[in-house]
Amino acid sequence: MSSTAAPPEPADYAGDLEEFNKTWAGPKGFFKWFATIDNGPIGFGFMFFSVVFFLLAGLMALLMRVQLAVSENTFLSPEVYNQLFTMHGSTMMYLFIVPFLEGLIMILLPPMLGTRDMAFPNTSSFGMWTFLSGGLMFYMSFALGDVPTIGWFAYPPLSGPEYTGLGTSFWLLGLGMAEIAGILSGLEIVVSCLKIRAPGMSLARMPLFAWTILVTGVMIVAAFTTLLTATMMLELDHEIGTQFFDPNHGGKPLLWQHLFWFFGHPEVYIMFIPATGFISSIVPVFAKRPLVAHTYVIIAIVLMGFLSFGLWVHHMFATGIPWLSMSFFTAASLMIAIASGIQVFAWIATLWGTRPAMKTPMLWVMGFLFIFVLGGLTGVMVAIVPFDWQVHDTFFLVAHFHYVLIGGVLFPCLAALYYWMPKLNGRMLSERMGKWSFWTTFIGFNVAFFPMHMMGLLGMPRRVYTYPSSLGLDGYNMVATVGAFLLALGFLLTVANVIVSARKGERAGADPWGGDTLEWAISSPLPGPMFYQIPPVYSRHPSWETDESKRQDERIERASRATANKPETWRGILMVDVLNGLPQSIQPLSKGGYAPSFAALMITVASMGALLKLYLVGAICILLALVSIIVWLWPHEAYLKKIRESAPALEEESGLPVFTTGEKSIPWWGIVGQISTVSLMFSVLFYSYFYLRLYSPTWPQGGIPRPDLLMPGVAYGLLAASALPQLWARRAFKRGEEWQVSGGLIGTLLLGAAFIWALYAYLGGLEFTHRTNAYGSMFYLIQWLMSGLVGVGMLLNLGLHYRYRRVPEDREHFMPVQMQVTAMFWYFLAVLGIAVYGVVFLSPYV
Amino acid sequence: MSFIQPPVRIRIFFALPLLMGTGIARAHGEGLPDPGSWWREWNTQPMLLLMLAAVWGFYTRGALAVWSQAGVGRGIPTARAAAFGAGMAVLFLALVSPLDAMSAVLSSAHMVQHMLLMMVAAPLLAYGAPVPAFIWALPARWRQPLAPWIRRAEGWYAPGYRVWQPLAVWGLYALALWVWHMPALYQAALRDRLVHDAQHLVFLLTSLLFWGVLLDPLRRLRMSRGAGVLYLFTTCLHASALGIFLALSPRVWYVDYGATAPLWNLAPLEDQQLAGMIMWIPGCLLYALAATWLFALWLRETEDASTLPGEAEALPGSAAAGGWAAAVTVCEGGEP
């Protein structure tokens, strides 16, 4: 990518350009795709594969439309129709929109924030490869000849082991992988937005797009972790005979619906909020003035994110929830309309009285406004319970959510594609083809989906493969099918446009639209290191306001100057204060390698091996995956040496530390993210535990006695006590007392091992297993996860101890933060253990 | 209890006599109001009225003392004083008005009462800057011995303080909420005045701490606004979970309401569902609104912080102000 990029005039304080470019250059050759961790190729991978999945899912939609074109059609069998709507829905939701957004975000966020890469580049790579493997596993069911017919929501018991087979197991596993990719990129997005911006970019100066992404990131972590936990439970029901959702053994199918919609409702906003970010970035540029009510739009986004987690039950109006609750949910659902309304009016007000150039990005924005407002209005309608009961499971719903998802999400994505494509590959998309594509899509969309409102009101049920001609809906259906093909043609025109323009498009130059954000200040296509010198930022629209002399701040200028082609031998970025954007530290990023992609691959093969009962393959691959994760996380000693050598000069020049701990260091944020995710996962498990108890006549179920308190008390007591030697080691580390550090770490390890031993000694003596009933499943799952986490914590301690003994020269540099994150994780485990003891062992006595 | 820092302790100290040990909350089965005459059932126990009046009077005395020295609205901003007044009014509504009588009859009314205490009165009172007002309400010769105690302020704030304090308070609030809703304890509160007082006291105190961490006039005592949004978000999630359990449970948790709820044409289970829903939806909404407001403040703070890069680091009312006066001067800081 960096070949066409012209670096700025080298200043006298700049570092050696050649060396610098070499550091940031990606790997070469075919295998570079597996070794690269740069946000460019990784983001491209996300986008490319998600578009492939999009085309597949679109094809399935066309097949369904052909089937429905006339009544009593036999083009598809009911079985195949069910398979197609399942795969269409789940591909679009899990494999297209979110990964596509992740890819675009991954490419655009660093240049927009004025930094050089995402916060955890290895994680980006791992996420991309897990997403791709997840997608392939999704489609493995076609190869197995057992395509799931369970809908994108996979309600048990229909999706349980009794009614489905291997295809569904693979589908669930693929779903889990895609969720892991989502959670990881969510964490990465949050940390990047909060901590690695250009110096001087306070939160108030952060582009609105980044704000939307920040909120989305938090939502992704919360929602996807919930679904991941639920998916894991369902997959275990399939594979090892747990009973979480089996009503015959104390399980509760509705538990899945709660967990699913706790994810599913925010998911709509996870897709929609970044889309509003696209709109809010494009509208001001074409209107040539800042967004009206900027602050209120940000507040509306946060409110929307917050509320979306309280609303999931409105997807369950028809499941027999208490009568009294209905009006509450209706009222709360209507509130979302306020938050959306603020944004829509802000966009309209920004455009009011201007003469925006109707270039293709703007056309898609206009299309979005039209369609989304319609979809939003039908959304308000279905939020009202009596109306919802009338149209539930009819084509009215199909029309509603396609208006929201295509109009509200896909149109903004296309606007974004037309707007940012010049930045991604340096060439403009063809305006003529773009206009054709837009009008075909826009007309096709409305022709395809508007009649569905009427069909639904006239009583055409969704998810049914055909309908009798006596319903009199043939005409509407034929129109919808024609529209669907028109829509597909429109999308294909854009795909063709992208392919043709990539070769023949007009050269774009750095800033074809007169954009206001930082990415327009650098060359197109984006150079490898993004910024040769990280720019100082003094405004919300840094590319519009160039006169900065009045507000210069020496700390900001100094930090910026110190990054001119520097650090030369390692990948360095600036970390800033969350709030005011003052530079805090210079942090090294990893230099990449095969470990993340290899780990993702091995995890995939291992899980496939487990599903196909090739346990040896599974075991070997899991070991290999573990080894490659250790390689990935292990500090690269030669690289660290380079950093240690050049750090003093850089610190002198910038006035900022390189080796830091706490919130000024990237690993600290990594561990905070991991701790948050694991806490959420356990919260979901605890919620499920009490939910099962709520509906169970006795607890524990099925005559299992209340758990023993003493033995588990000893085990969890040991775990809690193990925090003390850890604390001791950490204190000694700060004082440099070598033997105490060793003693503390080994003490922690021994107590951790004792915990696992005591726990399994206790579990071994129990009368029931995870197969007995849902209580048993829950009981064992929580214990297994807990012991697994302690194992991870022990590995961290072991690695730390090894490095402490073997690499003493690093004790003053990187190791303090390694010590810190290891200790944080261990303290967390001790506290989590107490919570587990309280919930699993004490609560049955209350 | 080292995580409860001295200024917070002062707050607890002043809140303690509010409800403690007087048996003012109604126990179940005493003078049940019926749908015809419920609005006449005011809780006019002298002890309760006296305490409410005393707290309010004490605050007023302190605020007036500050204002007479510094000018009206200085030291303790009028908005904070008004919030305290409003908080006291909500306390009155929750504890004195017929709502208190109703809460012995209906689980849902009891839920409303608790939510008024924890989510309306508590944030208003915490926002009202009671600590400086109460200090100023003391006679000068009593204030004197307090001075060296507060002067040691610099030592209170260990580096991780702004992280650990909110985490601990978050946990305490969650614990209070969940433990008191266990059927055994809740039923005990319905049957025994003292237990009921203890329940209200724990709810009020933990929520004063909970909101104090977010709204404290001392900038160094409160958590970052942005983290505050997450703090409220996660609380909203677990509180909703409790509400969900109440709303969806097929069994009545608090059987004592079984006899009284039908008087109001509600099946006991319906009454409980209503209580759960109130905790879930309006409850979550209150957290959301508070979070939105905090977030708006945070955004404004970032604007200020970026125009004056040094401002965010300089904490107002540091050692220079000295003594107990510091507690007052910091209120002048930059509060809206």
XYZ file of N, CA, C and O in Angstrom, chain B residues 111 240 242-244 246-247 271-281:
72
model
N -42.460 -1.344 46.257
C -41.384 -1.160 45.280
C -41.233 0.319 44.923
O -40.131 0.854 44.878
N -32.182 -4.744 36.638
C -33.227 -5.245 35.746
C -33.384 -6.737 35.922
O -34.505 -7.241 35.908
N -33.024 -8.502 38.540
C -33.847 -8.750 39.725
C -35.311 -8.460 39.422
O -36.207 -9.234 39.776
N -35.546 -7.351 38.721
C -36.912 -7.016 38.331
C -37.518 -8.098 37.456
O -38.679 -8.478 37.630
N -36.718 -8.615 36.536
C -37.199 -9.671 35.647
C -37.602 -10.897 36.445
O -38.660 -11.487 36.225
N -38.584 -11.057 39.486
C -39.843 -10.778 40.181
C -41.012 -10.840 39.218
O -42.072 -11.389 39.519
N -40.793 -10.262 38.025
C -41.907 -10.151 37.082
C -42.258 -11.501 36.462
O -43.403 -11.753 36.142
N -49.636 -8.468 41.434
C -49.025 -7.405 42.227
C -47.504 -7.517 42.166
O -46.783 -6.540 41.954
N -47.038 -8.745 42.289
C -45.591 -8.966 42.245
C -45.031 -8.668 40.860
O -43.957 -8.076 40.716
N -45.783 -9.063 39.826
C -45.330 -8.773 38.460
C -45.216 -7.274 38.250
O -44.248 -6.782 37.664
N -46.209 -6.561 38.780
C -46.183 -5.107 38.643
C -44.937 -4.556 39.342
O -44.228 -3.704 38.797
N -44.667 -5.068 40.541
C -43.485 -4.610 41.274
C -42.231 -4.861 40.450
O -41.368 -3.987 40.308
N -42.129 -6.055 39.891
C -40.959 -6.397 39.088
C -40.818 -5.498 37.878
O -39.734 -5.011 37.566
N -41.951 -5.251 37.233
C -41.889 -4.406 36.042
C -41.484 -2.990 36.388
O -40.764 -2.337 35.637
N -41.957 -2.510 37.544
C -41.592 -1.144 37.954
C -40.087 -1.074 38.184
O -39.415 -0.125 37.800
N -39.547 -2.118 38.777
C -38.106 -2.128 39.017
C -37.357 -2.213 37.685
O -36.300 -1.616 37.510
N -37.925 -2.953 36.761
C -37.228 -3.224 35.511
C -37.248 -2.015 34.579
O -36.204 -1.456 34.246
N -38.462 -1.577 34.201
C -38.516 -0.569 33.150
C -38.355 0.864 33.673
O -37.362 1.519 33.339
